[in-house]
Amino acid sequence: MQNQQCIATIIEEELVTPHFQGLIDFHTEDYFAFESLIRTNPSILNIAPDQLFSIAESQGYLLEFDRFCVLSAIKNFKLQKLTGLLFVNILPINLGKIIPYLPINETQEALKGIVFEMSEKYPLHNLAELKGYIKVLRQHGALIAIDDLGAGHSGLISWAEITPEFVKIDRHFIDGINSNSVKREFARSIVEIALGLRCRVIAEGIETREELDIINAIGIRLGQGYLLHRPEAKPLHRFVNNECFPLISKVEHLSRVRHAETVGSMIEHVTPINATRSAAEVNNLFKDNPSLHCLPIVENDKPLGIISRNRIGELFSDRYSYPLYGKKTIIEFMDSNPIIVEHEESLNKVSEKITCNISNNLNIDFIITKDNKYCGVGRVSTLLKILTESQIQRARHSNPLTLLPGNIPIYEHVEDLISHQQEFHLGYFDINHFKPFNDHFGCNSGDEVIKLLATILVDNSTPVFDMVGHVGGDDFVVVYRSDDWQIKCENILQNFKDLALKFYSKEEILQQGVWCKDRRGDQSFFTLLSLAIGVVNSEISTRMSYHEVTALATNAKKQAKIKAGNHLFVSRRRSHYKNTN
């Protein structure tokens, strides 16, 4: 059959079928969704998918073919009883005309679990009209994704206006991301924007383990590509290609557990229900979705409560349940006092809050909000698993006083950045006159100074992008990947200068130092504690070994110590730059 096959015949005879490609959650190492991709049988019809749409457009059947692909995807997904979300591509220009053919009259949430992808490759001619159609989809439980972000017409404008639940970074920016700093910065910027917009980022077109390593290190949790799973007409219900994950960089694994992660990093998206739903309807929702473990109940985006699978199972455990409870609203049976935490709360704080509210049930769920609006859910068992893993790693490679990563994780992290040509600045921090201070005021005061500096460094770093390490004594290292590293260093100098004063008396502050014994046992005058910072510029850090980089940082720190007081010295190629505070 030739490429000029009539599209009407293709639709009528169903000569194309949907294949499903798994989208993988790197934390759970399992499917969280499938994307439907239209495919032909080459022995019958050897035409590429993109060509099919071009032919359909040329023959005036673009709407009909697009509609056929959407409805076929939904039908086959349900027939195979695949779990998770279904991502369906749809042309924005056809959305309004396809909505009447969707099963939106069956139930109020007939489109629950379906994510409609709007490709950025196609222009959005009437954004206001499109937003109206999207509102209809969401009213029936659907979610929205922007596909091919960075490859098309409207870019951040469509993101801001449509407010999708997902954005997919176009494969152009994923291809070779491990060796292209521009692509890495683009992806990193998307992750930062998404965090503030309650949006999840998906990396498309992952084909190598090196790309997967970098995607993980950047903080992208979701992805798809031939490395992970190829499209199949009938995929397995469980992801079995786990050999990819042991090869994910050890440094990425350490960075996952060492940073002060927020509870937003473990969020699961569960579409909430409203309080008017009947208990019988909710029971049916659980029956139809075996992987569903809870349902949050919300009103105007505000969480009211939560109902668990166990609770609804108990409610309908005998033959009298339906006549007794079936028609009552779910609000009568929900947990009206659920654990609710904010998206930006640290995992440790959430753990403390949960410990005070539960007994021994590790399978309960809690609600996660952003600006007091429903955002998703979290599982206690998942939280404890992450924290336990984090504690084990910290105990093994951390400084016992500050609990910050020590030499081994710092070395591995820097080596990984160098091997993947990721730009970074390495800062070496050393306290001036710490030994005489420690001898004069005692070890307890010395420890307090070290812990103060550790706190200042952590407070002036960006989780995920920067790594704060304690290499011993009063020496610290910070690996900066955030762009504002110099502002951070200047803030650190000022913070330390101000806060270190609390260790001195008024008289000592007035005379700007203390008299005490030096290393030879002679009385000497030592100025107030100050901080020396030596930084290696990213221009040279990515072209050297770890030992060469740290040698340069040590030398830069010595240059900063030459001057009295708080100083930042940046080591650059063929030149040196000094900045005083």
mmCIF file of C-alpha atoms in Angstrom, residues 58-384:
data_model
loop_
_atom_site.group_PDB
_atom_site.id
_atom_site.type_symbol
_atom_site.label_atom_id
_atom_site.label_comp_id
_atom_site.label_asym_id
_atom_site.label_seq_id
_atom_site.Cartn_x
_atom_site.Cartn_y
_atom_site.Cartn_z
ATOM 1 C CA SER A 58 -3.303 17.554 2.646
ATOM 2 C CA GLN A 59 -6.425 15.409 2.109
ATOM 3 C CA GLY A 60 -8.590 17.527 4.431
ATOM 4 C CA TYR A 61 -8.940 14.796 7.075
ATOM 5 C CA LEU A 62 -6.741 16.255 9.820
ATOM 6 C CA LEU A 63 -9.582 16.632 12.325
ATOM 7 C CA GLU A 64 -11.005 13.180 11.604
ATOM 8 C CA PHE A 65 -7.605 11.492 11.865
ATOM 9 C CA ASP A 66 -6.687 13.350 15.060
ATOM 10 C CA ARG A 67 -10.037 12.385 16.598
ATOM 11 C CA PHE A 68 -9.576 8.745 15.589
ATOM 12 C CA CYS A 69 -6.112 8.639 17.217
ATOM 13 C CA VAL A 70 -7.366 10.176 20.495
ATOM 14 C CA LEU A 71 -10.424 7.930 20.841
ATOM 15 C CA SER A 72 -8.479 4.828 19.818
ATOM 16 C CA ALA A 73 -5.850 5.549 22.474
ATOM 17 C CA ILE A 74 -8.428 5.914 25.262
ATOM 18 C CA LYS A 75 -10.308 2.810 24.156
ATOM 19 C CA ASN A 76 -7.223 0.567 23.959
ATOM 20 C CA PHE A 77 -5.777 1.851 27.230
ATOM 21 C CA LYS A 78 -8.975 0.927 29.064
ATOM 22 C CA LEU A 79 -9.251 -2.452 27.320
ATOM 23 C CA GLN A 80 -5.725 -3.381 28.427
ATOM 24 C CA LYS A 81 -6.425 -2.116 31.970
ATOM 25 C CA LEU A 82 -3.073 -0.360 32.108
ATOM 26 C CA THR A 83 -2.454 1.503 35.347
ATOM 27 C CA GLY A 84 -1.294 5.066 35.853
ATOM 28 C CA LEU A 85 -1.978 8.089 33.683
ATOM 29 C CA LEU A 86 -2.568 8.044 29.938
ATOM 30 C CA PHE A 87 -0.891 10.807 27.907
ATOM 31 C CA VAL A 88 -2.747 11.497 24.648
ATOM 32 C CA ASN A 89 -1.470 13.875 21.963
ATOM 33 C CA ILE A 90 -4.035 16.222 20.503
ATOM 34 C CA LEU A 91 -3.683 19.145 18.096
ATOM 35 C CA PRO A 92 -4.727 22.396 19.849
ATOM 36 C CA ILE A 93 -6.625 23.524 16.769
ATOM 37 C CA ASN A 94 -8.840 20.419 16.959
ATOM 38 C CA LEU A 95 -9.476 20.341 20.700
ATOM 39 C CA GLY A 96 -12.845 22.083 20.725
ATOM 40 C CA LYS A 97 -14.189 19.903 17.903
ATOM 41 C CA ILE A 98 -13.044 16.647 19.507
ATOM 42 C CA ILE A 99 -14.434 17.312 23.008
ATOM 43 C CA PRO A 100 -18.041 16.369 22.026
ATOM 44 C CA TYR A 101 -16.784 12.901 21.021
ATOM 45 C CA LEU A 102 -15.091 12.246 24.359
ATOM 46 C CA PRO A 103 -16.960 10.150 26.963
ATOM 47 C CA ILE A 104 -17.654 13.199 29.134
ATOM 48 C CA ASN A 105 -21.324 12.352 29.704
ATOM 49 C CA GLU A 106 -20.662 8.999 31.365
ATOM 50 C CA THR A 107 -19.590 10.281 34.800
ATOM 51 C CA GLN A 108 -18.446 13.557 36.297
ATOM 52 C CA GLU A 109 -14.834 12.367 36.202
ATOM 53 C CA ALA A 110 -14.977 10.392 32.967
ATOM 54 C CA LEU A 111 -11.619 11.778 31.845
ATOM 55 C CA LYS A 112 -9.830 11.149 35.120
ATOM 56 C CA GLY A 113 -6.338 9.794 34.554
ATOM 57 C CA ILE A 114 -6.101 11.165 31.001
ATOM 58 C CA VAL A 115 -3.475 13.806 30.255
ATOM 59 C CA PHE A 116 -4.020 15.756 27.034
ATOM 60 C CA GLU A 117 -0.736 16.879 25.485
ATOM 61 C CA MET A 118 -0.668 20.164 23.573
ATOM 62 C CA SER A 119 2.395 20.255 21.358
ATOM 63 C CA GLU A 120 4.336 23.518 21.312
ATOM 64 C CA LYS A 121 5.247 22.765 17.685
ATOM 65 C CA TYR A 122 1.807 23.984 16.615
ATOM 66 C CA PRO A 123 0.718 27.633 16.951
ATOM 67 C CA LEU A 124 -2.022 28.505 19.439
ATOM 68 C CA HIS A 125 -4.169 30.799 17.328
ATOM 69 C CA ASN A 126 -6.814 31.628 19.923
ATOM 70 C CA LEU A 127 -5.453 31.192 23.422
ATOM 71 C CA ALA A 128 -8.610 32.407 25.167
ATOM 72 C CA GLU A 129 -10.739 29.877 23.295
ATOM 73 C CA LEU A 130 -8.245 27.097 23.996
ATOM 74 C CA LYS A 131 -8.318 27.898 27.733
ATOM 75 C CA GLY A 132 -12.088 27.523 27.651
ATOM 76 C CA TYR A 133 -11.815 24.023 26.160
ATOM 77 C CA ILE A 134 -9.136 23.074 28.691
ATOM 78 C CA LYS A 135 -11.451 24.184 31.494
ATOM 79 C CA VAL A 136 -14.070 21.733 30.204
ATOM 80 C CA LEU A 137 -11.526 18.900 30.165
ATOM 81 C CA ARG A 138 -10.435 19.650 33.705
ATOM 82 C CA GLN A 139 -14.026 19.759 34.906
ATOM 83 C CA HIS A 140 -14.246 16.126 33.858
ATOM 84 C CA GLY A 141 -11.037 15.070 35.599
ATOM 85 C CA ALA A 142 -8.479 15.456 32.805
ATOM 86 C CA LEU A 143 -4.982 16.884 33.212
ATOM 87 C CA ILE A 144 -2.961 18.979 30.746
ATOM 88 C CA ALA A 145 0.617 18.726 29.504
ATOM 89 C CA ILE A 146 2.653 20.960 27.226
ATOM 90 C CA ASP A 147 4.642 18.763 24.858
ATOM 91 C CA ASP A 148 7.913 19.636 23.079
ATOM 92 C CA LEU A 149 8.686 22.593 25.365
ATOM 93 C CA GLY A 150 11.390 24.697 23.761
ATOM 94 C CA ALA A 151 10.738 23.500 20.228
ATOM 95 C CA GLY A 152 7.916 25.689 19.027
ATOM 96 C CA HIS A 153 5.814 28.765 18.901
ATOM 97 C CA SER A 154 4.529 30.033 22.229
ATOM 98 C CA GLY A 155 7.030 28.833 24.816
ATOM 99 C CA LEU A 156 6.638 30.260 28.287
ATOM 100 C CA ILE A 157 3.521 32.202 27.270
ATOM 101 C CA SER A 158 1.482 29.029 26.810
ATOM 102 C CA TRP A 159 2.941 27.630 30.040
ATOM 103 C CA ALA A 160 1.866 30.700 31.981
ATOM 104 C CA GLU A 161 -1.597 30.869 30.417
ATOM 105 C CA ILE A 162 -2.515 27.168 30.338
ATOM 106 C CA THR A 163 -0.884 26.303 33.707
ATOM 107 C CA PRO A 164 -0.357 22.635 32.779
ATOM 108 C CA GLU A 165 0.157 19.875 35.314
ATOM 109 C CA PHE A 166 3.104 18.586 33.245
ATOM 110 C CA VAL A 167 5.683 20.023 30.847
ATOM 111 C CA LYS A 168 7.800 17.852 28.573
ATOM 112 C CA ILE A 169 11.249 19.139 27.658
ATOM 113 C CA ASP A 170 11.751 18.627 23.939
ATOM 114 C CA ARG A 171 14.153 15.818 23.048
ATOM 115 C CA HIS A 172 16.468 18.330 21.333
ATOM 116 C CA PHE A 173 17.524 19.537 24.785
ATOM 117 C CA ILE A 174 17.933 16.006 26.146
ATOM 118 C CA ASP A 175 20.015 14.652 23.269
ATOM 119 C CA GLY A 176 23.637 14.976 24.421
ATOM 120 C CA ILE A 177 22.733 16.937 27.576
ATOM 121 C CA ASN A 178 25.627 15.224 29.364
ATOM 122 C CA SER A 179 28.147 17.032 27.127
ATOM 123 C CA ASN A 180 26.327 20.308 26.428
ATOM 124 C CA SER A 181 26.294 22.946 29.179
ATOM 125 C CA VAL A 182 23.718 25.102 27.363
ATOM 126 C CA LYS A 183 21.209 22.249 27.300
ATOM 127 C CA ARG A 184 21.887 21.521 30.966
ATOM 128 C CA GLU A 185 21.224 25.130 31.934
ATOM 129 C CA PHE A 186 18.015 25.157 29.890
ATOM 130 C CA ALA A 187 16.748 22.020 31.627
ATOM 131 C CA ARG A 188 17.839 23.303 35.040
ATOM 132 C CA SER A 189 15.928 26.551 34.465
ATOM 133 C CA ILE A 190 12.783 24.630 33.526
ATOM 134 C CA VAL A 191 13.024 22.627 36.755
ATOM 135 C CA GLU A 192 13.283 25.821 38.819
ATOM 136 C CA ILE A 193 10.284 27.410 37.088
ATOM 137 C CA ALA A 194 8.233 24.230 37.451
ATOM 138 C CA LEU A 195 8.845 24.070 41.220
ATOM 139 C CA GLY A 196 7.180 27.437 41.626
ATOM 140 C CA LEU A 197 4.229 26.606 39.351
ATOM 141 C CA ARG A 198 3.173 23.255 40.851
ATOM 142 C CA CYS A 199 4.124 21.584 37.597
ATOM 143 C CA ARG A 200 5.998 18.334 36.977
ATOM 144 C CA VAL A 201 8.805 18.103 34.426
ATOM 145 C CA ILE A 202 9.256 15.150 32.054
ATOM 146 C CA ALA A 203 12.401 14.576 30.002
ATOM 147 C CA GLU A 204 11.671 13.192 26.523
ATOM 148 C CA GLY A 205 13.909 11.128 24.265
ATOM 149 C CA ILE A 206 16.350 9.644 26.804
ATOM 150 C CA GLU A 207 18.573 7.284 24.828
ATOM 151 C CA THR A 208 21.823 6.938 26.790
ATOM 152 C CA ARG A 209 22.736 6.213 30.402
ATOM 153 C CA GLU A 210 24.891 9.356 30.444
ATOM 154 C CA GLU A 211 21.830 11.465 29.620
ATOM 155 C CA LEU A 212 19.882 9.674 32.328
ATOM 156 C CA ASP A 213 22.619 10.434 34.886
ATOM 157 C CA ILE A 214 22.545 14.160 34.155
ATOM 158 C CA ILE A 215 18.758 14.345 34.075
ATOM 159 C CA ASN A 216 18.687 12.803 37.548
ATOM 160 C CA ALA A 217 21.410 15.140 38.813
ATOM 161 C CA ILE A 218 19.500 18.176 37.555
ATOM 162 C CA GLY A 219 16.477 17.088 39.573
ATOM 163 C CA ILE A 220 14.127 15.779 36.885
ATOM 164 C CA ARG A 221 12.243 12.807 38.297
ATOM 165 C CA LEU A 222 10.171 11.692 35.299
ATOM 166 C CA GLY A 223 11.290 10.618 31.847
ATOM 167 C CA GLN A 224 10.731 8.536 28.740
ATOM 168 C CA GLY A 225 12.831 7.333 25.857
ATOM 169 C CA TYR A 226 14.159 4.245 24.096
ATOM 170 C CA LEU A 227 16.713 3.631 26.851
ATOM 171 C CA LEU A 228 13.858 3.102 29.291
ATOM 172 C CA HIS A 229 10.990 1.656 27.270
ATOM 173 C CA ARG A 230 10.137 1.376 23.585
ATOM 174 C CA PRO A 231 6.505 1.785 22.463
ATOM 175 C CA GLU A 232 4.558 -1.482 22.455
ATOM 176 C CA ALA A 233 1.053 -2.404 21.364
ATOM 177 C CA LYS A 234 0.593 -4.415 24.564
ATOM 178 C CA PRO A 235 3.144 -3.376 27.204
ATOM 179 C CA LEU A 236 3.652 -5.233 30.450
ATOM 180 C CA HIS A 237 1.863 -3.755 33.447
ATOM 181 C CA ARG A 238 5.108 -3.545 35.442
ATOM 182 C CA PHE A 239 8.344 -1.875 34.402
ATOM 183 C CA VAL A 240 11.104 -4.487 34.172
ATOM 184 C CA ASN A 241 13.986 -2.583 32.575
ATOM 185 C CA ASN A 242 15.580 -1.904 35.956
ATOM 186 C CA GLU A 243 19.126 -2.468 34.735
ATOM 187 C CA CYS A 244 19.162 1.230 33.798
ATOM 188 C CA PHE A 245 18.973 2.387 37.369
ATOM 189 C CA PRO A 246 21.988 0.775 39.020
ATOM 190 C CA LEU A 247 24.056 2.684 36.469
ATOM 191 C CA ILE A 248 22.701 6.051 37.549
ATOM 192 C CA SER A 249 25.596 8.048 38.957
ATOM 193 C CA LYS A 250 26.482 7.340 42.587
ATOM 194 C CA VAL A 251 26.863 11.061 43.007
ATOM 195 C CA GLU A 252 23.276 11.650 41.925
ATOM 196 C CA HIS A 253 22.171 9.119 44.531
ATOM 197 C CA LEU A 254 24.190 10.881 47.198
ATOM 198 C CA SER A 255 22.865 14.270 46.135
ATOM 199 C CA ARG A 256 19.309 12.946 46.456
ATOM 200 C CA VAL A 257 19.826 11.990 50.079
ATOM 201 C CA ARG A 258 22.248 14.646 51.235
ATOM 202 C CA HIS A 259 20.301 17.771 50.282
ATOM 203 C CA ALA A 260 17.620 19.254 52.505
ATOM 204 C CA GLU A 261 14.836 17.896 50.318
ATOM 205 C CA THR A 262 11.344 19.222 50.665
ATOM 206 C CA VAL A 263 8.239 17.080 50.834
ATOM 207 C CA GLY A 264 7.424 18.274 47.321
ATOM 208 C CA SER A 265 10.154 15.949 46.041
ATOM 209 C CA MET A 266 8.063 12.874 46.954
ATOM 210 C CA ILE A 267 4.652 14.124 45.879
ATOM 211 C CA GLU A 268 2.211 11.772 44.150
ATOM 212 C CA HIS A 269 -0.474 13.340 42.016
ATOM 213 C CA VAL A 270 -3.880 11.963 42.924
ATOM 214 C CA THR A 271 -6.867 13.718 41.365
ATOM 215 C CA PRO A 272 -9.072 14.829 44.264
ATOM 216 C CA ILE A 273 -12.865 14.502 44.514
ATOM 217 C CA ASN A 274 -15.454 16.910 45.834
ATOM 218 C CA ALA A 275 -17.453 16.444 49.006
ATOM 219 C CA THR A 276 -20.735 15.788 47.197
ATOM 220 C CA ARG A 277 -19.640 12.416 45.811
ATOM 221 C CA SER A 278 -21.573 9.481 47.221
ATOM 222 C CA ALA A 279 -19.864 6.722 49.173
ATOM 223 C CA ALA A 280 -20.941 4.209 46.503
ATOM 224 C CA GLU A 281 -19.314 6.302 43.734
ATOM 225 C CA VAL A 282 -16.087 6.528 45.721
ATOM 226 C CA ASN A 283 -16.114 2.782 46.325
ATOM 227 C CA ASN A 284 -16.431 2.244 42.558
ATOM 228 C CA LEU A 285 -13.496 4.598 41.924
ATOM 229 C CA PHE A 286 -11.290 2.449 44.129
ATOM 230 C CA LYS A 287 -12.531 -0.713 42.406
ATOM 231 C CA ASP A 288 -11.765 0.717 38.965
ATOM 232 C CA ASN A 289 -8.287 1.881 40.012
ATOM 233 C CA PRO A 290 -6.420 -0.930 41.831
ATOM 234 C CA SER A 291 -3.304 1.223 42.318
ATOM 235 C CA LEU A 292 -5.261 3.974 44.075
ATOM 236 C CA HIS A 293 -4.600 3.992 47.819
ATOM 237 C CA CYS A 294 -6.430 7.176 48.834
ATOM 238 C CA LEU A 295 -8.658 9.971 47.582
ATOM 239 C CA PRO A 296 -8.364 13.524 48.912
ATOM 240 C CA ILE A 297 -11.616 15.489 49.263
ATOM 241 C CA VAL A 298 -11.337 19.168 48.346
ATOM 242 C CA GLU A 299 -13.546 22.199 47.898
ATOM 243 C CA ASN A 300 -12.291 25.159 45.845
ATOM 244 C CA ASP A 301 -8.776 23.663 45.967
ATOM 245 C CA LYS A 302 -8.898 23.582 49.783
ATOM 246 C CA PRO A 303 -8.434 20.113 51.328
ATOM 247 C CA LEU A 304 -11.330 18.989 53.531
ATOM 248 C CA GLY A 305 -10.247 15.441 54.289
ATOM 249 C CA ILE A 306 -9.074 12.131 52.880
ATOM 250 C CA ILE A 307 -10.557 8.668 52.430
ATOM 251 C CA SER A 308 -8.362 5.559 52.257
ATOM 252 C CA ARG A 309 -8.890 2.307 50.398
ATOM 253 C CA ASN A 310 -8.942 0.448 53.721
ATOM 254 C CA ARG A 311 -11.615 2.729 55.151
ATOM 255 C CA ILE A 312 -13.909 2.413 52.123
ATOM 256 C CA GLY A 313 -13.303 -1.361 52.106
ATOM 257 C CA GLU A 314 -14.403 -1.619 55.727
ATOM 258 C CA LEU A 315 -17.468 0.477 54.989
ATOM 259 C CA PHE A 316 -18.673 -1.824 52.189
ATOM 260 C CA SER A 317 -17.579 -5.109 53.736
ATOM 261 C CA ASP A 318 -21.004 -6.768 53.980
ATOM 262 C CA ARG A 319 -24.251 -7.049 52.005
ATOM 263 C CA TYR A 320 -26.065 -4.361 53.978
ATOM 264 C CA SER A 321 -23.447 -1.713 53.256
ATOM 265 C CA TYR A 322 -24.878 -0.330 50.022
ATOM 266 C CA PRO A 323 -28.428 0.328 51.284
ATOM 267 C CA LEU A 324 -27.018 1.766 54.514
ATOM 268 C CA TYR A 325 -24.181 3.933 53.222
ATOM 269 C CA GLY A 326 -24.214 3.954 49.416
ATOM 270 C CA LYS A 327 -26.185 7.177 48.900
ATOM 271 C CA LYS A 328 -24.580 9.122 51.721
ATOM 272 C CA THR A 329 -21.937 11.680 50.805
ATOM 273 C CA ILE A 330 -18.327 10.719 51.306
ATOM 274 C CA ILE A 331 -17.815 13.658 53.646
ATOM 275 C CA GLU A 332 -19.566 11.626 56.358
ATOM 276 C CA PHE A 333 -16.901 8.907 56.254
ATOM 277 C CA MET A 334 -13.689 10.736 55.376
ATOM 278 C CA ASP A 335 -10.900 11.495 57.808
ATOM 279 C CA SER A 336 -11.777 15.127 58.486
ATOM 280 C CA ASN A 337 -8.536 15.799 60.358
ATOM 281 C CA PRO A 338 -5.850 14.574 57.938
ATOM 282 C CA ILE A 339 -2.174 15.417 58.165
ATOM 283 C CA ILE A 340 -1.597 18.411 55.871
ATOM 284 C CA VAL A 341 1.876 19.724 55.069
ATOM 285 C CA GLU A 342 3.157 22.478 52.815
ATOM 286 C CA HIS A 343 5.027 21.665 49.592
ATOM 287 C CA GLU A 344 8.228 23.413 50.767
ATOM 288 C CA GLU A 345 8.471 21.804 54.222
ATOM 289 C CA SER A 346 11.598 19.722 54.776
ATOM 290 C CA LEU A 347 11.275 15.962 54.980
ATOM 291 C CA ASN A 348 12.604 15.985 58.545
ATOM 292 C CA LYS A 349 9.998 18.503 59.719
ATOM 293 C CA VAL A 350 7.224 16.530 58.050
ATOM 294 C CA SER A 351 8.506 13.358 59.706
ATOM 295 C CA GLU A 352 8.365 15.037 63.124
ATOM 296 C CA LYS A 353 4.840 16.263 62.475
ATOM 297 C CA ILE A 354 3.647 12.836 61.342
ATOM 298 C CA THR A 355 5.279 11.037 64.271
ATOM 299 C CA CYS A 356 3.117 13.081 66.617
ATOM 300 C CA ASN A 357 -0.073 12.184 64.741
ATOM 301 C CA ILE A 358 0.062 8.474 63.907
ATOM 302 C CA SER A 359 0.553 5.190 65.691
ATOM 303 C CA ASN A 360 2.172 2.282 63.862
ATOM 304 C CA ASN A 361 0.401 2.526 60.512
ATOM 305 C CA LEU A 362 3.076 3.183 57.885
ATOM 306 C CA ASN A 363 0.639 2.937 54.963
ATOM 307 C CA ILE A 364 -1.357 6.076 55.689
ATOM 308 C CA ASP A 365 -1.310 9.047 53.361
ATOM 309 C CA PHE A 366 -1.002 12.749 54.024
ATOM 310 C CA ILE A 367 -2.044 15.756 51.971
ATOM 311 C CA ILE A 368 0.511 18.124 50.438
ATOM 312 C CA THR A 369 -0.479 21.721 49.712
ATOM 313 C CA LYS A 370 1.097 24.725 48.048
ATOM 314 C CA ASP A 371 -0.054 28.115 49.294
ATOM 315 C CA ASN A 372 -2.741 26.206 51.238
ATOM 316 C CA LYS A 373 -4.177 24.745 48.028
ATOM 317 C CA TYR A 374 -4.270 21.017 47.310
ATOM 318 C CA CYS A 375 -1.178 19.840 45.468
ATOM 319 C CA GLY A 376 -0.939 16.065 45.919
ATOM 320 C CA VAL A 377 -0.402 13.324 48.486
ATOM 321 C CA GLY A 378 2.510 11.606 50.190
ATOM 322 C CA ARG A 379 2.923 8.204 51.837
ATOM 323 C CA VAL A 380 4.405 7.749 55.297
ATOM 324 C CA SER A 381 6.198 4.565 54.187
ATOM 325 C CA THR A 382 7.857 6.424 51.283
ATOM 326 C CA LEU A 383 8.903 9.280 53.553
ATOM 327 C CA LEU A 384 10.491 6.941 56.090
#
